[in-house]
Amino acid sequence: MLEGDAAAMAELRDDGYVIHLPDGGVMAREDELRLHGRDDTRLDVLDVRNLDIAGRGRAADVRLDCRVEGLVAGERVAASQTMTFALRKSGGTWRAKRTTVRRRLPPERRPLARLLARLARIATAARRRARTQSFGTLAYLPYRPGEDLVLPRADRPESATLPVPPREFWQDYDDFIGSGAADTERMLEILGASGVELRPGDRILDLGCAAGRMIRHLAPLAETCEIWGADIDAERITWCARHLSPPFHFLTSTKVPHLPFEDRSFRLVYCGSVFTHIDDLAQAWLLELGRLLTPDGRLYVTIADEHTLARWEEPGAREWPLPKRVATSAARRRAGDAFDTFTVGRGHESLVFYRRAYFARLASAAFEVEAAVPEAYGLQTAMLLRRRQ
Protein backbone atom coordinates (compact mmCIF):
# COMPACT_ATOMS: atom_id res chain seq x y z
CA MET A 1 0.00 0.00 0.00
CA LEU A 2 1.46 3.32 -1.05
CA GLU A 3 -0.87 5.70 0.70
CA GLY A 4 -1.94 8.69 -1.34
CA ASP A 5 0.57 7.97 -4.12
CA ALA A 6 -1.55 6.72 -6.99
CA ALA A 7 1.30 7.09 -9.49
CA ALA A 8 3.54 4.77 -7.44
CA MET A 9 0.66 2.33 -7.00
CA ALA A 10 0.17 2.29 -10.76
CA GLU A 11 3.72 1.02 -11.24
CA LEU A 12 2.83 -2.07 -9.20
CA ARG A 13 -0.28 -2.91 -11.24
CA ASP A 14 -0.14 -4.53 -14.64
CA ASP A 15 -2.04 -3.17 -17.62
CA GLY A 16 -5.51 -4.69 -17.48
CA TYR A 17 -5.30 -5.21 -13.70
CA VAL A 18 -8.67 -5.70 -11.97
CA ILE A 19 -9.99 -6.33 -8.46
CA HIS A 20 -12.66 -8.99 -8.06
CA LEU A 21 -14.91 -7.88 -5.21
CA PRO A 22 -16.79 -10.15 -2.79
CA ASP A 23 -20.19 -9.32 -4.29
CA GLY A 24 -19.08 -10.39 -7.76
CA GLY A 25 -18.33 -6.87 -8.95
CA VAL A 26 -15.10 -5.86 -10.65
CA MET A 27 -13.12 -2.64 -10.16
CA ALA A 28 -10.79 -1.62 -12.97
CA ARG A 29 -7.24 -0.45 -12.38
CA GLU A 30 -7.98 3.21 -13.12
CA ASP A 31 -10.97 3.28 -10.76
CA GLU A 32 -8.90 1.88 -7.89
CA LEU A 33 -6.15 4.43 -8.48
CA ARG A 34 -8.67 7.28 -8.48
CA LEU A 35 -10.14 5.98 -5.22
CA HIS A 36 -6.76 5.78 -3.47
CA GLY A 37 -5.83 9.20 -4.79
CA ARG A 38 -8.69 10.85 -2.90
CA ASP A 39 -7.90 12.89 0.22
CA ASP A 40 -10.65 11.13 2.19
CA THR A 41 -9.32 7.63 1.49
CA ARG A 42 -6.52 6.31 3.69
CA LEU A 43 -5.25 3.17 5.39
CA ASP A 44 -4.81 3.39 9.19
CA VAL A 45 -4.22 -0.28 10.10
CA LEU A 46 -2.92 -3.21 8.07
CA ASP A 47 -2.42 -6.26 10.29
CA VAL A 48 -1.13 -9.24 8.28
CA ARG A 49 -1.77 -12.56 10.02
CA ASN A 50 -0.93 -15.24 7.44
CA LEU A 51 1.10 -14.97 4.25
CA ASP A 52 1.54 -17.71 1.64
CA ILE A 53 3.55 -17.34 -1.57
CA ALA A 54 3.57 -19.89 -4.38
CA GLY A 55 5.34 -19.27 -7.64
CA ARG A 56 7.51 -20.52 -10.41
CA GLY A 57 9.48 -18.64 -13.02
CA ARG A 58 7.82 -15.33 -13.89
CA ALA A 59 4.45 -15.98 -12.22
CA ALA A 60 3.42 -16.13 -8.57
CA ASP A 61 0.31 -16.18 -6.38
CA VAL A 62 0.28 -14.44 -3.00
CA ARG A 63 -2.41 -15.11 -0.39
CA LEU A 64 -2.67 -13.18 2.84
CA ASP A 65 -5.13 -12.94 5.71
CA CYS A 66 -5.26 -9.49 7.23
CA ARG A 67 -7.28 -6.92 9.10
CA VAL A 68 -7.64 -3.43 7.66
CA GLU A 69 -9.04 -0.22 9.09
CA GLY A 70 -9.28 3.19 7.51
CA LEU A 71 -11.38 5.57 5.44
CA VAL A 72 -12.86 4.87 2.02
CA ALA A 73 -14.35 7.95 0.38
CA GLY A 74 -14.83 9.48 3.84
CA GLU A 75 -16.51 6.44 5.36
CA ARG A 76 -14.89 4.56 8.26
CA VAL A 77 -14.43 0.86 7.48
CA ALA A 78 -12.94 -2.14 9.29
CA ALA A 79 -12.70 -5.63 7.85
CA SER A 80 -11.03 -8.99 8.24
CA GLN A 81 -10.28 -10.22 4.76
CA THR A 82 -8.39 -12.66 2.58
CA MET A 83 -6.62 -11.19 -0.43
CA THR A 84 -5.15 -13.20 -3.28
CA PHE A 85 -2.79 -11.52 -5.74
CA ALA A 86 -1.82 -12.97 -9.13
CA LEU A 87 1.60 -11.55 -10.02
CA ARG A 88 3.91 -11.63 -13.01
CA LYS A 89 7.48 -10.47 -13.42
CA SER A 90 8.22 -8.04 -16.23
CA GLY A 91 11.42 -6.09 -16.72
CA GLY A 92 12.72 -7.18 -13.35
CA THR A 93 9.62 -5.92 -11.49
CA TRP A 94 6.78 -7.95 -10.03
CA ARG A 95 3.39 -6.45 -10.94
CA ALA A 96 -0.10 -7.49 -9.96
CA LYS A 97 -2.35 -8.81 -12.71
CA ARG A 98 -5.39 -9.47 -10.55
CA THR A 99 -6.56 -9.19 -6.95
CA THR A 100 -9.42 -11.19 -5.43
CA VAL A 101 -10.87 -10.00 -2.13
CA ARG A 102 -12.96 -12.10 0.25
CA ARG A 103 -13.96 -10.60 3.57
CA ARG A 104 -16.25 -10.79 6.56
CA LEU A 105 -17.43 -7.56 8.07
CA PRO A 106 -18.93 -7.08 11.51
CA PRO A 107 -22.72 -6.97 11.20
CA GLU A 108 -22.91 -3.45 12.58
CA ARG A 109 -20.61 -2.12 9.86
CA ARG A 110 -21.69 -1.14 6.40
CA PRO A 111 -20.06 -3.69 4.05
CA LEU A 112 -16.93 -2.31 2.49
CA ALA A 113 -17.51 -4.53 -0.52
CA ARG A 114 -20.82 -2.81 -1.29
CA LEU A 115 -19.23 0.60 -0.99
CA LEU A 116 -16.37 -0.31 -3.31
CA ALA A 117 -18.76 -1.84 -5.83
CA ARG A 118 -20.95 1.27 -5.71
CA LEU A 119 -17.95 3.53 -6.24
CA ALA A 120 -16.83 1.37 -9.15
CA ARG A 121 -20.28 1.61 -10.74
CA ILE A 122 -20.33 5.39 -10.28
CA ALA A 123 -16.87 5.74 -11.83
CA THR A 124 -17.80 3.51 -14.77
CA ALA A 125 -21.05 5.40 -15.37
CA ALA A 126 -19.20 8.73 -15.28
CA ARG A 127 -16.71 7.48 -17.86
CA ARG A 128 -19.51 6.27 -20.10
CA ARG A 129 -21.32 9.59 -19.84
CA ALA A 130 -18.17 11.49 -20.77
CA ARG A 131 -17.55 9.22 -23.75
CA THR A 132 -21.16 9.43 -24.89
CA GLN A 133 -21.17 13.24 -24.65
CA SER A 134 -18.21 13.30 -27.04
CA PHE A 135 -19.85 10.83 -29.40
CA GLY A 136 -22.11 13.30 -31.19
CA THR A 137 -19.27 15.39 -32.61
CA LEU A 138 -16.57 12.75 -32.99
CA ALA A 139 -18.78 9.96 -34.40
CA TYR A 140 -17.10 7.34 -32.23
CA LEU A 141 -16.62 6.53 -28.55
CA PRO A 142 -13.21 7.95 -27.57
CA TYR A 143 -10.72 6.44 -25.17
CA ARG A 144 -11.17 8.15 -21.78
CA PRO A 145 -11.99 11.66 -23.05
CA GLY A 146 -10.58 14.58 -21.09
CA GLU A 147 -7.59 12.57 -19.84
CA ASP A 148 -4.02 12.70 -21.06
CA LEU A 149 -3.35 9.36 -22.72
CA VAL A 150 -0.44 7.20 -21.62
CA LEU A 151 -0.44 3.48 -22.31
CA PRO A 152 2.32 1.78 -20.30
CA ARG A 153 4.33 -0.89 -22.01
CA ALA A 154 2.46 -4.19 -22.00
CA ASP A 155 4.43 -7.38 -22.62
CA ARG A 156 2.04 -10.21 -23.40
CA PRO A 157 2.96 -13.41 -21.57
CA GLU A 158 3.74 -16.38 -23.75
CA SER A 159 0.61 -18.49 -23.62
CA ALA A 160 -1.52 -20.56 -25.97
CA THR A 161 -4.62 -19.03 -24.35
CA LEU A 162 -5.74 -15.57 -25.44
CA PRO A 163 -6.26 -13.05 -22.60
CA VAL A 164 -9.82 -12.38 -21.41
CA PRO A 165 -10.92 -8.73 -21.18
CA PRO A 166 -12.03 -7.18 -17.87
CA ARG A 167 -15.65 -7.90 -17.01
CA GLU A 168 -16.73 -4.30 -17.70
CA PHE A 169 -16.09 -5.06 -21.40
CA TRP A 170 -18.31 -8.15 -21.47
CA GLN A 171 -21.44 -6.29 -22.72
CA ASP A 172 -23.73 -7.98 -20.19
CA TYR A 173 -22.77 -11.49 -21.33
CA ASP A 174 -22.47 -13.71 -18.26
CA ASP A 175 -20.47 -16.24 -20.28
CA PHE A 176 -18.22 -14.08 -22.46
CA ILE A 177 -16.11 -16.95 -23.78
CA GLY A 178 -18.85 -19.56 -24.15
CA SER A 179 -21.36 -17.26 -25.86
CA GLY A 180 -18.72 -16.01 -28.29
CA ALA A 181 -17.72 -19.57 -29.16
CA ALA A 182 -21.36 -20.57 -29.74
CA ASP A 183 -22.15 -17.56 -31.96
CA THR A 184 -18.95 -18.07 -33.99
CA GLU A 185 -19.60 -21.78 -34.44
CA ARG A 186 -23.17 -21.09 -35.59
CA MET A 187 -21.93 -18.55 -38.13
CA LEU A 188 -19.42 -21.02 -39.56
CA GLU A 189 -22.15 -23.69 -39.73
CA ILE A 190 -24.43 -21.36 -41.72
CA LEU A 191 -21.57 -20.46 -44.07
CA GLY A 192 -20.75 -24.15 -44.54
CA ALA A 193 -24.38 -25.04 -45.24
CA SER A 194 -24.30 -22.49 -48.08
CA GLY A 195 -21.13 -23.98 -49.52
CA VAL A 196 -18.78 -21.26 -48.28
CA GLU A 197 -15.38 -22.57 -47.24
CA LEU A 198 -12.81 -20.08 -45.99
CA ARG A 199 -9.47 -20.59 -47.71
CA PRO A 200 -5.86 -19.69 -46.89
CA GLY A 201 -5.22 -16.12 -47.97
CA ASP A 202 -8.82 -14.96 -47.38
CA ARG A 203 -9.37 -11.72 -45.49
CA ILE A 204 -12.11 -11.52 -42.84
CA LEU A 205 -13.60 -8.46 -41.10
CA ASP A 206 -15.50 -8.44 -37.81
CA LEU A 207 -17.38 -5.12 -37.89
CA GLY A 208 -18.48 -4.22 -34.37
CA CYS A 209 -16.02 -6.59 -32.71
CA ALA A 210 -16.16 -4.80 -29.29
CA ALA A 211 -13.73 -6.62 -26.96
CA GLY A 212 -13.27 -9.57 -29.31
CA ARG A 213 -16.04 -11.89 -28.08
CA MET A 214 -16.33 -13.64 -31.47
CA ILE A 215 -13.07 -12.86 -33.27
CA ARG A 216 -10.98 -14.64 -30.63
CA HIS A 217 -12.56 -17.94 -31.71
CA LEU A 218 -11.21 -17.51 -35.25
CA ALA A 219 -7.64 -17.92 -34.01
CA PRO A 220 -7.14 -21.20 -35.97
CA LEU A 221 -8.06 -19.36 -39.21
CA ALA A 222 -5.69 -16.50 -38.35
CA GLU A 223 -2.76 -18.83 -39.09
CA THR A 224 -3.55 -18.56 -42.82
CA CYS A 225 -6.06 -15.67 -43.10
CA GLU A 226 -5.76 -11.95 -42.37
CA ILE A 227 -8.48 -11.10 -39.84
CA TRP A 228 -9.50 -7.57 -38.80
CA GLY A 229 -11.73 -6.25 -36.04
CA ALA A 230 -13.28 -2.78 -36.12
CA ASP A 231 -15.50 -0.93 -33.65
CA ILE A 232 -16.52 2.63 -32.72
CA ASP A 233 -15.51 1.96 -29.10
CA ALA A 234 -11.88 3.09 -28.85
CA GLU A 235 -11.44 1.73 -25.31
CA ARG A 236 -12.34 -1.81 -26.30
CA ILE A 237 -10.32 -1.61 -29.51
CA THR A 238 -7.32 -0.40 -27.51
CA TRP A 239 -7.65 -3.42 -25.23
CA CYS A 240 -7.89 -5.76 -28.23
CA ALA A 241 -4.92 -4.21 -29.99
CA ARG A 242 -2.78 -4.63 -26.86
CA HIS A 243 -3.90 -8.15 -25.96
CA LEU A 244 -5.15 -9.92 -29.11
CA SER A 245 -2.73 -8.60 -31.73
CA PRO A 246 -1.18 -10.79 -32.98
CA PRO A 247 -2.86 -12.83 -34.34
CA PHE A 248 -5.57 -10.29 -35.23
CA HIS A 249 -5.55 -6.67 -36.47
CA PHE A 250 -7.77 -3.90 -35.05
CA LEU A 251 -8.85 -0.35 -35.79
CA THR A 252 -11.21 2.22 -34.29
CA SER A 253 -13.87 3.06 -36.87
CA THR A 254 -16.66 5.65 -36.84
CA LYS A 255 -20.41 5.63 -37.37
CA VAL A 256 -19.78 7.21 -40.80
CA PRO A 257 -20.32 4.48 -43.43
CA HIS A 258 -16.74 4.28 -44.64
CA LEU A 259 -13.90 1.91 -43.75
CA PRO A 260 -10.23 2.40 -44.70
CA PHE A 261 -9.90 -0.70 -46.85
CA GLU A 262 -9.58 -1.10 -50.61
CA ASP A 263 -12.41 -2.33 -52.85
CA ARG A 264 -13.11 -6.06 -52.98
CA SER A 265 -10.61 -6.91 -50.26
CA PHE A 266 -12.60 -9.20 -47.90
CA ARG A 267 -14.08 -12.62 -48.55
CA LEU A 268 -16.20 -12.45 -45.38
CA VAL A 269 -17.55 -9.53 -43.37
CA TYR A 270 -19.66 -10.33 -40.33
CA CYS A 271 -21.61 -8.05 -38.00
CA GLY A 272 -23.05 -9.56 -34.81
CA SER A 273 -25.82 -7.31 -33.45
CA VAL A 274 -24.57 -4.21 -35.27
CA PHE A 275 -27.50 -3.42 -37.55
CA THR A 276 -29.67 -3.66 -34.43
CA HIS A 277 -28.16 -0.24 -33.54
CA ILE A 278 -27.89 1.46 -36.96
CA ASP A 279 -30.91 3.57 -37.76
CA ASP A 280 -30.64 6.22 -40.52
CA LEU A 281 -27.47 4.88 -42.17
CA ALA A 282 -28.31 1.19 -42.56
CA GLN A 283 -28.49 1.20 -46.36
CA ALA A 284 -25.34 3.29 -46.69
CA TRP A 285 -23.51 0.77 -44.50
CA LEU A 286 -24.81 -2.12 -46.61
CA LEU A 287 -23.46 -0.47 -49.75
CA GLU A 288 -20.12 0.19 -48.07
CA LEU A 289 -19.79 -3.42 -46.99
CA GLY A 290 -20.72 -4.51 -50.52
CA ARG A 291 -17.80 -2.40 -51.77
CA LEU A 292 -15.39 -4.28 -49.53
CA LEU A 293 -16.39 -7.81 -50.54
CA THR A 294 -14.72 -9.91 -53.20
CA PRO A 295 -16.93 -11.10 -56.09
CA ASP A 296 -17.62 -14.37 -54.24
CA GLY A 297 -17.74 -12.68 -50.83
CA ARG A 298 -20.41 -13.00 -48.15
CA LEU A 299 -21.88 -10.62 -45.60
CA TYR A 300 -23.20 -12.23 -42.40
CA VAL A 301 -25.39 -9.88 -40.34
CA THR A 302 -27.80 -10.43 -37.46
CA ILE A 303 -30.98 -8.41 -37.11
CA ALA A 304 -33.89 -8.11 -34.72
CA ASP A 305 -36.92 -8.97 -36.85
CA GLU A 306 -40.57 -9.95 -36.38
CA HIS A 307 -39.53 -13.37 -35.04
CA THR A 308 -37.23 -11.75 -32.47
CA LEU A 309 -40.01 -9.37 -31.46
CA ALA A 310 -42.50 -12.20 -31.01
CA ARG A 311 -40.06 -14.09 -28.78
CA TRP A 312 -39.34 -10.94 -26.75
CA GLU A 313 -43.06 -10.49 -26.14
CA GLU A 314 -43.63 -13.97 -24.77
CA PRO A 315 -44.72 -13.92 -21.08
CA GLY A 316 -41.40 -15.23 -19.76
CA ALA A 317 -39.33 -12.56 -21.55
CA ARG A 318 -41.39 -9.44 -20.96
CA GLU A 319 -39.61 -8.46 -17.77
CA TRP A 320 -36.09 -8.68 -19.19
CA PRO A 321 -34.62 -5.15 -19.37
CA LEU A 322 -34.43 -4.76 -23.17
CA PRO A 323 -37.77 -6.44 -24.02
CA LYS A 324 -39.42 -4.38 -21.30
CA ARG A 325 -37.88 -1.18 -22.69
CA VAL A 326 -39.21 -2.01 -26.17
CA ALA A 327 -42.65 -3.20 -25.01
CA THR A 328 -43.30 0.01 -23.06
CA SER A 329 -42.00 2.37 -25.77
CA ALA A 330 -44.18 4.72 -27.82
CA ALA A 331 -42.49 3.45 -31.00
CA ARG A 332 -43.63 -0.12 -30.33
CA ARG A 333 -47.20 1.01 -29.75
CA ARG A 334 -47.21 3.01 -32.99
CA ALA A 335 -45.62 0.17 -34.97
CA GLY A 336 -48.20 -2.47 -34.08
CA ASP A 337 -48.01 -5.39 -36.49
CA ALA A 338 -47.73 -3.28 -39.65
CA PHE A 339 -44.17 -1.97 -39.77
CA ASP A 340 -41.17 -2.13 -42.05
CA THR A 341 -38.85 -0.91 -39.31
CA PHE A 342 -39.04 0.92 -36.01
CA THR A 343 -36.44 2.28 -33.65
CA VAL A 344 -36.51 2.65 -29.88
CA GLY A 345 -34.07 5.41 -28.97
CA ARG A 346 -31.60 6.98 -31.37
CA GLY A 347 -27.86 6.93 -31.80
CA HIS A 348 -25.46 4.08 -31.04
CA GLU A 349 -27.66 2.74 -28.23
CA SER A 350 -30.82 2.58 -30.34
CA LEU A 351 -32.74 -0.68 -30.72
CA VAL A 352 -33.73 -1.20 -34.36
CA PHE A 353 -36.29 -3.77 -35.54
CA TYR A 354 -36.90 -4.79 -39.17
CA ARG A 355 -39.50 -6.77 -40.99
CA ARG A 356 -37.23 -9.38 -42.53
CA ALA A 357 -38.51 -8.78 -46.07
CA TYR A 358 -37.90 -5.05 -45.69
CA PHE A 359 -34.28 -5.59 -44.62
CA ALA A 360 -33.80 -7.86 -47.65
CA ARG A 361 -35.14 -5.05 -49.84
CA LEU A 362 -32.69 -2.57 -48.28
CA ALA A 363 -29.84 -4.94 -48.99
CA SER A 364 -30.95 -5.80 -52.53
CA ALA A 365 -28.96 -2.98 -54.17
CA ALA A 366 -25.74 -4.82 -53.29
CA PHE A 367 -26.76 -8.31 -52.17
CA GLU A 368 -28.89 -11.36 -52.74
CA VAL A 369 -30.24 -13.19 -49.68
CA GLU A 370 -28.69 -16.64 -49.49
CA ALA A 371 -30.06 -17.70 -46.09
CA ALA A 372 -32.16 -16.36 -43.21
CA VAL A 373 -31.82 -18.32 -39.96
CA PRO A 374 -33.93 -17.32 -36.92
CA GLU A 375 -32.34 -17.51 -33.46
CA ALA A 376 -28.82 -17.92 -34.83
CA TYR A 377 -27.47 -15.21 -32.53
CA GLY A 378 -29.49 -15.34 -29.34
CA LEU A 379 -32.99 -14.45 -30.51
CA GLN A 380 -31.73 -12.49 -33.51
CA THR A 381 -32.03 -13.72 -37.09
CA ALA A 382 -28.86 -14.27 -39.12
CA MET A 383 -28.95 -13.06 -42.73
CA LEU A 384 -26.31 -14.48 -45.07
CA LEU A 385 -25.97 -12.18 -48.05
CA ARG A 386 -24.12 -12.88 -51.30
CA ARG A 387 -22.51 -9.94 -53.07
CA ARG A 388 -24.16 -9.17 -56.43
CA GLN A 389 -21.78 -9.58 -59.36
PDB file of C-alpha atoms in Angstrom, residues 148-279:
ATOM      1  CA  ASP A 148      -4.016  12.696 -21.058  1.00  0.00           C
ATOM      2  CA  LEU A 149      -3.355   9.356 -22.720  1.00  0.00           C
ATOM      3  CA  VAL A 150      -0.443   7.205 -21.617  1.00  0.00           C
ATOM      4  CA  LEU A 151      -0.442   3.480 -22.313  1.00  0.00           C
ATOM      5  CA  PRO A 152       2.316   1.780 -20.299  1.00  0.00           C
ATOM      6  CA  ARG A 153       4.330  -0.892 -22.011  1.00  0.00           C
ATOM      7  CA  ALA A 154       2.456  -4.187 -22.002  1.00  0.00           C
ATOM      8  CA  ASP A 155       4.425  -7.376 -22.623  1.00  0.00           C
ATOM      9  CA  ARG A 156       2.042 -10.208 -23.395  1.00  0.00           C
ATOM     10  CA  PRO A 157       2.958 -13.415 -21.566  1.00  0.00           C
ATOM     11  CA  GLU A 158       3.739 -16.384 -23.755  1.00  0.00           C
ATOM     12  CA  SER A 159       0.607 -18.490 -23.624  1.00  0.00           C
ATOM     13  CA  ALA A 160      -1.522 -20.558 -25.966  1.00  0.00           C
ATOM     14  CA  THR A 161      -4.619 -19.026 -24.350  1.00  0.00           C
ATOM     15  CA  LEU A 162      -5.744 -15.569 -25.439  1.00  0.00           C
ATOM     16  CA  PRO A 163      -6.258 -13.046 -22.599  1.00  0.00           C
ATOM     17  CA  VAL A 164      -9.815 -12.384 -21.407  1.00  0.00           C
ATOM     18  CA  PRO A 165     -10.918  -8.734 -21.178  1.00  0.00           C
ATOM     19  CA  PRO A 166     -12.030  -7.180 -17.873  1.00  0.00           C
ATOM     20  CA  ARG A 167     -15.653  -7.902 -17.012  1.00  0.00           C
ATOM     21  CA  GLU A 168     -16.731  -4.301 -17.697  1.00  0.00           C
ATOM     22  CA  PHE A 169     -16.087  -5.065 -21.398  1.00  0.00           C
ATOM     23  CA  TRP A 170     -18.314  -8.151 -21.470  1.00  0.00           C
ATOM     24  CA  GLN A 171     -21.435  -6.285 -22.719  1.00  0.00           C
ATOM     25  CA  ASP A 172     -23.732  -7.983 -20.190  1.00  0.00           C
ATOM     26  CA  TYR A 173     -22.768 -11.486 -21.329  1.00  0.00           C
ATOM     27  CA  ASP A 174     -22.465 -13.711 -18.260  1.00  0.00           C
ATOM     28  CA  ASP A 175     -20.468 -16.241 -20.281  1.00  0.00           C
ATOM     29  CA  PHE A 176     -18.224 -14.084 -22.455  1.00  0.00           C
ATOM     30  CA  ILE A 177     -16.114 -16.948 -23.783  1.00  0.00           C
ATOM     31  CA  GLY A 178     -18.846 -19.561 -24.154  1.00  0.00           C
ATOM     32  CA  SER A 179     -21.356 -17.259 -25.862  1.00  0.00           C
ATOM     33  CA  GLY A 180     -18.717 -16.010 -28.293  1.00  0.00           C
ATOM     34  CA  ALA A 181     -17.720 -19.575 -29.164  1.00  0.00           C
ATOM     35  CA  ALA A 182     -21.361 -20.570 -29.744  1.00  0.00           C
ATOM     36  CA  ASP A 183     -22.145 -17.564 -31.964  1.00  0.00           C
ATOM     37  CA  THR A 184     -18.951 -18.073 -33.990  1.00  0.00           C
ATOM     38  CA  GLU A 185     -19.595 -21.784 -34.438  1.00  0.00           C
ATOM     39  CA  ARG A 186     -23.170 -21.093 -35.588  1.00  0.00           C
ATOM     40  CA  MET A 187     -21.933 -18.547 -38.131  1.00  0.00           C
ATOM     41  CA  LEU A 188     -19.424 -21.015 -39.561  1.00  0.00           C
ATOM     42  CA  GLU A 189     -22.149 -23.692 -39.728  1.00  0.00           C
ATOM     43  CA  ILE A 190     -24.429 -21.362 -41.718  1.00  0.00           C
ATOM     44  CA  LEU A 191     -21.572 -20.463 -44.067  1.00  0.00           C
ATOM     45  CA  GLY A 192     -20.754 -24.145 -44.543  1.00  0.00           C
ATOM     46  CA  ALA A 193     -24.381 -25.042 -45.239  1.00  0.00           C
ATOM     47  CA  SER A 194     -24.298 -22.495 -48.085  1.00  0.00           C
ATOM     48  CA  GLY A 195     -21.127 -23.985 -49.519  1.00  0.00           C
ATOM     49  CA  VAL A 196     -18.775 -21.265 -48.278  1.00  0.00           C
ATOM     50  CA  GLU A 197     -15.377 -22.574 -47.238  1.00  0.00           C
ATOM     51  CA  LEU A 198     -12.813 -20.082 -45.989  1.00  0.00           C
ATOM     52  CA  ARG A 199      -9.468 -20.588 -47.715  1.00  0.00           C
ATOM     53  CA  PRO A 200      -5.864 -19.690 -46.894  1.00  0.00           C
ATOM     54  CA  GLY A 201      -5.216 -16.119 -47.971  1.00  0.00           C
ATOM     55  CA  ASP A 202      -8.820 -14.956 -47.380  1.00  0.00           C
ATOM     56  CA  ARG A 203      -9.370 -11.724 -45.486  1.00  0.00           C
ATOM     57  CA  ILE A 204     -12.108 -11.517 -42.838  1.00  0.00           C
ATOM     58  CA  LEU A 205     -13.596  -8.458 -41.104  1.00  0.00           C
ATOM     59  CA  ASP A 206     -15.496  -8.436 -37.806  1.00  0.00           C
ATOM     60  CA  LEU A 207     -17.380  -5.123 -37.894  1.00  0.00           C
ATOM     61  CA  GLY A 208     -18.482  -4.219 -34.369  1.00  0.00           C
ATOM     62  CA  CYS A 209     -16.016  -6.588 -32.710  1.00  0.00           C
ATOM     63  CA  ALA A 210     -16.162  -4.803 -29.295  1.00  0.00           C
ATOM     64  CA  ALA A 211     -13.725  -6.621 -26.956  1.00  0.00           C
ATOM     65  CA  GLY A 212     -13.268  -9.575 -29.309  1.00  0.00           C
ATOM     66  CA  ARG A 213     -16.037 -11.889 -28.083  1.00  0.00           C
ATOM     67  CA  MET A 214     -16.325 -13.638 -31.467  1.00  0.00           C
ATOM     68  CA  ILE A 215     -13.069 -12.859 -33.266  1.00  0.00           C
ATOM     69  CA  ARG A 216     -10.977 -14.637 -30.631  1.00  0.00           C
ATOM     70  CA  HIS A 217     -12.557 -17.937 -31.707  1.00  0.00           C
ATOM     71  CA  LEU A 218     -11.208 -17.509 -35.250  1.00  0.00           C
ATOM     72  CA  ALA A 219      -7.640 -17.924 -34.013  1.00  0.00           C
ATOM     73  CA  PRO A 220      -7.140 -21.201 -35.973  1.00  0.00           C
ATOM     74  CA  LEU A 221      -8.061 -19.357 -39.207  1.00  0.00           C
ATOM     75  CA  ALA A 222      -5.686 -16.497 -38.354  1.00  0.00           C
ATOM     76  CA  GLU A 223      -2.760 -18.827 -39.085  1.00  0.00           C
ATOM     77  CA  THR A 224      -3.549 -18.557 -42.820  1.00  0.00           C
ATOM     78  CA  CYS A 225      -6.060 -15.667 -43.101  1.00  0.00           C
ATOM     79  CA  GLU A 226      -5.760 -11.947 -42.372  1.00  0.00           C
ATOM     80  CA  ILE A 227      -8.482 -11.096 -39.837  1.00  0.00           C
ATOM     81  CA  TRP A 228      -9.497  -7.567 -38.804  1.00  0.00           C
ATOM     82  CA  GLY A 229     -11.732  -6.252 -36.038  1.00  0.00           C
ATOM     83  CA  ALA A 230     -13.277  -2.777 -36.118  1.00  0.00           C
ATOM     84  CA  ASP A 231     -15.497  -0.927 -33.649  1.00  0.00           C
ATOM     85  CA  ILE A 232     -16.525   2.628 -32.721  1.00  0.00           C
ATOM     86  CA  ASP A 233     -15.507   1.960 -29.100  1.00  0.00           C
ATOM     87  CA  ALA A 234     -11.877   3.088 -28.847  1.00  0.00           C
ATOM     88  CA  GLU A 235     -11.441   1.729 -25.311  1.00  0.00           C
ATOM     89  CA  ARG A 236     -12.341  -1.814 -26.300  1.00  0.00           C
ATOM     90  CA  ILE A 237     -10.316  -1.608 -29.510  1.00  0.00           C
ATOM     91  CA  THR A 238      -7.315  -0.396 -27.505  1.00  0.00           C
ATOM     92  CA  TRP A 239      -7.654  -3.415 -25.229  1.00  0.00           C
ATOM     93  CA  CYS A 240      -7.893  -5.758 -28.226  1.00  0.00           C
ATOM     94  CA  ALA A 241      -4.915  -4.205 -29.992  1.00  0.00           C
ATOM     95  CA  ARG A 242      -2.778  -4.629 -26.861  1.00  0.00           C
ATOM     96  CA  HIS A 243      -3.897  -8.146 -25.964  1.00  0.00           C
ATOM     97  CA  LEU A 244      -5.152  -9.924 -29.109  1.00  0.00           C
ATOM     98  CA  SER A 245      -2.729  -8.604 -31.730  1.00  0.00           C
ATOM     99  CA  PRO A 246      -1.184 -10.794 -32.981  1.00  0.00           C
ATOM    100  CA  PRO A 247      -2.858 -12.832 -34.344  1.00  0.00           C
ATOM    101  CA  PHE A 248      -5.566 -10.287 -35.230  1.00  0.00           C
ATOM    102  CA  HIS A 249      -5.555  -6.674 -36.468  1.00  0.00           C
ATOM    103  CA  PHE A 250      -7.771  -3.896 -35.052  1.00  0.00           C
ATOM    104  CA  LEU A 251      -8.854  -0.345 -35.791  1.00  0.00           C
ATOM    105  CA  THR A 252     -11.205   2.218 -34.294  1.00  0.00           C
ATOM    106  CA  SER A 253     -13.872   3.060 -36.872  1.00  0.00           C
ATOM    107  CA  THR A 254     -16.661   5.649 -36.835  1.00  0.00           C
ATOM    108  CA  LYS A 255     -20.411   5.635 -37.366  1.00  0.00           C
ATOM    109  CA  VAL A 256     -19.782   7.210 -40.799  1.00  0.00           C
ATOM    110  CA  PRO A 257     -20.316   4.477 -43.431  1.00  0.00           C
ATOM    111  CA  HIS A 258     -16.739   4.283 -44.638  1.00  0.00           C
ATOM    112  CA  LEU A 259     -13.901   1.911 -43.747  1.00  0.00           C
ATOM    113  CA  PRO A 260     -10.226   2.400 -44.695  1.00  0.00           C
ATOM    114  CA  PHE A 261      -9.899  -0.697 -46.851  1.00  0.00           C
ATOM    115  CA  GLU A 262      -9.575  -1.098 -50.605  1.00  0.00           C
ATOM    116  CA  ASP A 263     -12.406  -2.326 -52.850  1.00  0.00           C
ATOM    117  CA  ARG A 264     -13.111  -6.061 -52.982  1.00  0.00           C
ATOM    118  CA  SER A 265     -10.606  -6.909 -50.259  1.00  0.00           C
ATOM    119  CA  PHE A 266     -12.598  -9.196 -47.900  1.00  0.00           C
ATOM    120  CA  ARG A 267     -14.076 -12.625 -48.549  1.00  0.00           C
ATOM    121  CA  LEU A 268     -16.196 -12.454 -45.379  1.00  0.00           C
ATOM    122  CA  VAL A 269     -17.554  -9.533 -43.375  1.00  0.00           C
ATOM    123  CA  TYR A 270     -19.663 -10.333 -40.325  1.00  0.00           C
ATOM    124  CA  CYS A 271     -21.612  -8.050 -37.995  1.00  0.00           C
ATOM    125  CA  GLY A 272     -23.052  -9.555 -34.813  1.00  0.00           C
ATOM    126  CA  SER A 273     -25.824  -7.310 -33.452  1.00  0.00           C
ATOM    127  CA  VAL A 274     -24.567  -4.210 -35.267  1.00  0.00           C
ATOM    128  CA  PHE A 275     -27.497  -3.423 -37.548  1.00  0.00           C
ATOM    129  CA  THR A 276     -29.666  -3.663 -34.429  1.00  0.00           C
ATOM    130  CA  HIS A 277     -28.160  -0.245 -33.542  1.00  0.00           C
ATOM    131  CA  ILE A 278     -27.889   1.463 -36.965  1.00  0.00           C
ATOM    132  CA  ASP A 279     -30.905   3.567 -37.762  1.00  0.00           C
TER     133      ASP A 279
END
